[in-house]
Amino acid sequence: EVQLVESGGGLVQPGGSLRLSCAASGFTFSSYWMHWVRQAPGKGLVWVSRIKSDGSSTRYADSVKGRFTISRDNAKNTLYLQMNSLRAEDTAVYYCARDDYGDAYVYWGQGTLVTVSS
Amino acid sequence: DIQMTQSPSSLSASVGDRVTITCRASQSISNYLNWYQHKPGKAPNLLISSASTLQSGVPSRFSGSGSGTDFTLTISSLQPEDFATYYCQQSYSTPITFGQGTRLEIK
């Protein structure tokens, strides 16, 4: 069974940092591109970042470029999102998702909540 | 960036109704259009990929159509479990973008 389990969310002050993890199981993690998608409270889904299966290529939404870094450890079957210089508008539930059909996602994690507030 | 615009933003309907949600892209995206259903506290669920390909396990009352800039998601006969928010998503180019969502509510 495919499973994606996010962790690392929590309350952080503006300007702070947080690292999210997404532990994958039930499939060959190293064969899939992976994504982060977020949803702010009461708002819609927003794509955040994408990483190629071997980690050699990454892309970011303009709103997080230069502040967030996506990475992966294929030996540990884990996807990461390092978030620096956090802002109130980064408050959201963050989902990791597997790229199943060219940027379409069948499998998602359950989400982890990040709250940026003083 | 490609902008995705859904209409309506919200919709009230009854069990058994036929419902259509539309999604318009700001430029042609061929058939690189996906539809998701999202319920509170749950992960989104991919219903349709490539504009019209029904995902495994998704009931046949869901269907998708369109190409270029205009797309539709149709639910032929609403069931109680279909009340949720629906999003279109373009996968033609990065940044990947979603529509703003259509909230489907019980009348």
PDB file of C-alpha atoms in Angstrom, chain B residues 5-103:
ATOM      1  CA  THR B   5     -10.615  30.119 -13.549  1.00  0.00           C
ATOM      2  CA  GLN B   6     -13.425  27.915 -12.306  1.00  0.00           C
ATOM      3  CA  SER B   7     -17.115  28.678 -12.348  1.00  0.00           C
ATOM      4  CA  PRO B   8     -19.185  28.766 -10.373  1.00  0.00           C
ATOM      5  CA  SER B   9     -17.259  29.355  -7.145  1.00  0.00           C
ATOM      6  CA  SER B  10     -20.053  27.697  -5.224  1.00  0.00           C
ATOM      7  CA  LEU B  11     -23.074  25.679  -6.146  1.00  0.00           C
ATOM      8  CA  SER B  12     -26.089  24.362  -4.280  1.00  0.00           C
ATOM      9  CA  ALA B  13     -27.649  21.204  -5.646  1.00  0.00           C
ATOM     10  CA  SER B  14     -29.777  18.258  -4.608  1.00  0.00           C
ATOM     11  CA  VAL B  15     -29.127  14.548  -4.584  1.00  0.00           C
ATOM     12  CA  GLY B  16     -29.858  13.231  -8.055  1.00  0.00           C
ATOM     13  CA  ASP B  17     -29.105  16.511  -9.832  1.00  0.00           C
ATOM     14  CA  ARG B  18     -26.803  16.768 -12.821  1.00  0.00           C
ATOM     15  CA  VAL B  19     -24.015  19.249 -12.134  1.00  0.00           C
ATOM     16  CA  THR B  20     -21.447  20.837 -14.413  1.00  0.00           C
ATOM     17  CA  ILE B  21     -18.374  22.768 -13.296  1.00  0.00           C
ATOM     18  CA  THR B  22     -16.320  24.669 -15.815  1.00  0.00           C
ATOM     19  CA  CYS B  23     -12.633  25.548 -15.854  1.00  0.00           C
ATOM     20  CA  ARG B  24     -10.980  27.996 -18.215  1.00  0.00           C
ATOM     21  CA  ALA B  25      -7.253  28.349 -18.787  1.00  0.00           C
ATOM     22  CA  SER B  26      -5.655  31.678 -19.659  1.00  0.00           C
ATOM     23  CA  GLN B  27      -3.875  30.005 -22.584  1.00  0.00           C
ATOM     24  CA  SER B  28      -4.115  26.714 -24.387  1.00  0.00           C
ATOM     25  CA  ILE B  29      -3.074  23.746 -22.270  1.00  0.00           C
ATOM     26  CA  SER B  30      -4.052  21.007 -24.735  1.00  0.00           C
ATOM     27  CA  ASN B  31      -5.522  18.271 -22.515  1.00  0.00           C
ATOM     28  CA  TYR B  32      -3.175  18.774 -19.546  1.00  0.00           C
ATOM     29  CA  LEU B  33      -6.068  19.272 -17.173  1.00  0.00           C
ATOM     30  CA  ASN B  34      -6.851  17.318 -14.009  1.00  0.00           C
ATOM     31  CA  TRP B  35      -9.803  17.392 -11.622  1.00  0.00           C
ATOM     32  CA  TYR B  36      -9.675  16.770  -7.864  1.00  0.00           C
ATOM     33  CA  GLN B  37     -12.299  16.341  -5.184  1.00  0.00           C
ATOM     34  CA  HIS B  38     -11.368  17.650  -1.747  1.00  0.00           C
ATOM     35  CA  LYS B  39     -13.190  17.091   1.520  1.00  0.00           C
ATOM     36  CA  PRO B  40     -12.285  18.868   4.797  1.00  0.00           C
ATOM     37  CA  GLY B  41      -9.559  17.120   6.750  1.00  0.00           C
ATOM     38  CA  LYS B  42      -8.799  14.697   3.938  1.00  0.00           C
ATOM     39  CA  ALA B  43      -6.234  14.578   1.157  1.00  0.00           C
ATOM     40  CA  PRO B  44      -7.471  15.636  -2.283  1.00  0.00           C
ATOM     41  CA  ASN B  45      -8.648  12.824  -4.538  1.00  0.00           C
ATOM     42  CA  LEU B  46      -7.735  12.737  -8.229  1.00  0.00           C
ATOM     43  CA  LEU B  47     -10.911  12.121 -10.202  1.00  0.00           C
ATOM     44  CA  ILE B  48      -9.899  12.768 -13.801  1.00  0.00           C
ATOM     45  CA  SER B  49      -6.560  13.212 -15.527  1.00  0.00           C
ATOM     46  CA  SER B  50      -5.751  14.394 -19.042  1.00  0.00           C
ATOM     47  CA  ALA B  51      -9.123  16.152 -19.203  1.00  0.00           C
ATOM     48  CA  SER B  52     -11.204  13.020 -19.618  1.00  0.00           C
ATOM     49  CA  THR B  53      -9.490   9.927 -18.184  1.00  0.00           C
ATOM     50  CA  LEU B  54     -11.461   8.620 -15.246  1.00  0.00           C
ATOM     51  CA  GLN B  55      -9.223   7.357 -12.476  1.00  0.00           C
ATOM     52  CA  SER B  56      -9.504   3.808 -11.197  1.00  0.00           C
ATOM     53  CA  GLY B  57     -12.169   3.481  -8.526  1.00  0.00           C
ATOM     54  CA  VAL B  58     -13.897   6.753  -9.381  1.00  0.00           C
ATOM     55  CA  PRO B  59     -17.620   6.290 -10.055  1.00  0.00           C
ATOM     56  CA  SER B  60     -18.730   6.553 -13.665  1.00  0.00           C
ATOM     57  CA  ARG B  61     -21.130   9.381 -12.817  1.00  0.00           C
ATOM     58  CA  PHE B  62     -18.052  11.634 -12.987  1.00  0.00           C
ATOM     59  CA  SER B  63     -16.878  12.669 -16.427  1.00  0.00           C
ATOM     60  CA  GLY B  64     -14.585  15.289 -17.883  1.00  0.00           C
ATOM     61  CA  SER B  65     -14.301  16.918 -21.271  1.00  0.00           C
ATOM     62  CA  GLY B  66     -12.595  19.724 -23.109  1.00  0.00           C
ATOM     63  CA  SER B  67      -9.304  20.720 -24.624  1.00  0.00           C
ATOM     64  CA  GLY B  68      -7.379  23.883 -25.306  1.00  0.00           C
ATOM     65  CA  THR B  69      -8.720  26.434 -22.853  1.00  0.00           C
ATOM     66  CA  ASP B  70     -12.199  25.242 -21.873  1.00  0.00           C
ATOM     67  CA  PHE B  71     -12.977  22.213 -19.736  1.00  0.00           C
ATOM     68  CA  THR B  72     -15.909  20.756 -17.841  1.00  0.00           C
ATOM     69  CA  LEU B  73     -16.437  18.320 -15.007  1.00  0.00           C
ATOM     70  CA  THR B  74     -19.876  16.735 -14.962  1.00  0.00           C
ATOM     71  CA  ILE B  75     -21.505  14.709 -12.231  1.00  0.00           C
ATOM     72  CA  SER B  76     -24.459  12.976 -13.816  1.00  0.00           C
ATOM     73  CA  SER B  77     -26.465  12.205 -10.683  1.00  0.00           C
ATOM     74  CA  LEU B  78     -25.269  13.712  -7.427  1.00  0.00           C
ATOM     75  CA  GLN B  79     -24.817  11.387  -4.489  1.00  0.00           C
ATOM     76  CA  PRO B  80     -24.542  12.448  -0.844  1.00  0.00           C
ATOM     77  CA  GLU B  81     -20.816  11.671  -0.786  1.00  0.00           C
ATOM     78  CA  ASP B  82     -20.176  14.063  -3.699  1.00  0.00           C
ATOM     79  CA  PHE B  83     -20.654  17.206  -1.661  1.00  0.00           C
ATOM     80  CA  ALA B  84     -17.135  18.615  -1.508  1.00  0.00           C
ATOM     81  CA  THR B  85     -14.877  21.187  -3.137  1.00  0.00           C
ATOM     82  CA  TYR B  86     -13.653  20.515  -6.652  1.00  0.00           C
ATOM     83  CA  TYR B  87     -10.455  21.868  -8.190  1.00  0.00           C
ATOM     84  CA  CYS B  88      -9.112  21.873 -11.691  1.00  0.00           C
ATOM     85  CA  GLN B  89      -5.336  21.837 -12.164  1.00  0.00           C
ATOM     86  CA  GLN B  90      -3.211  22.454 -15.227  1.00  0.00           C
ATOM     87  CA  SER B  91      -0.148  20.275 -15.661  1.00  0.00           C
ATOM     88  CA  TYR B  92       0.932  21.816 -18.973  1.00  0.00           C
ATOM     89  CA  SER B  93       3.715  23.935 -17.535  1.00  0.00           C
ATOM     90  CA  THR B  94       5.265  25.054 -14.287  1.00  0.00           C
ATOM     91  CA  PRO B  95       4.293  26.732 -12.152  1.00  0.00           C
ATOM     92  CA  ILE B  96       1.504  24.212 -11.863  1.00  0.00           C
ATOM     93  CA  THR B  97      -1.703  26.071 -11.083  1.00  0.00           C
ATOM     94  CA  PHE B  98      -5.068  25.175  -9.636  1.00  0.00           C
ATOM     95  CA  GLY B  99      -8.418  26.809 -10.088  1.00  0.00           C
ATOM     96  CA  GLN B 100      -9.824  28.607  -7.080  1.00  0.00           C
ATOM     97  CA  GLY B 101     -12.203  25.745  -6.338  1.00  0.00           C
ATOM     98  CA  THR B 102     -15.925  25.101  -6.630  1.00  0.00           C
ATOM     99  CA  ARG B 103     -17.729  24.355  -3.389  1.00  0.00           C
TER     100      ARG B 103
END
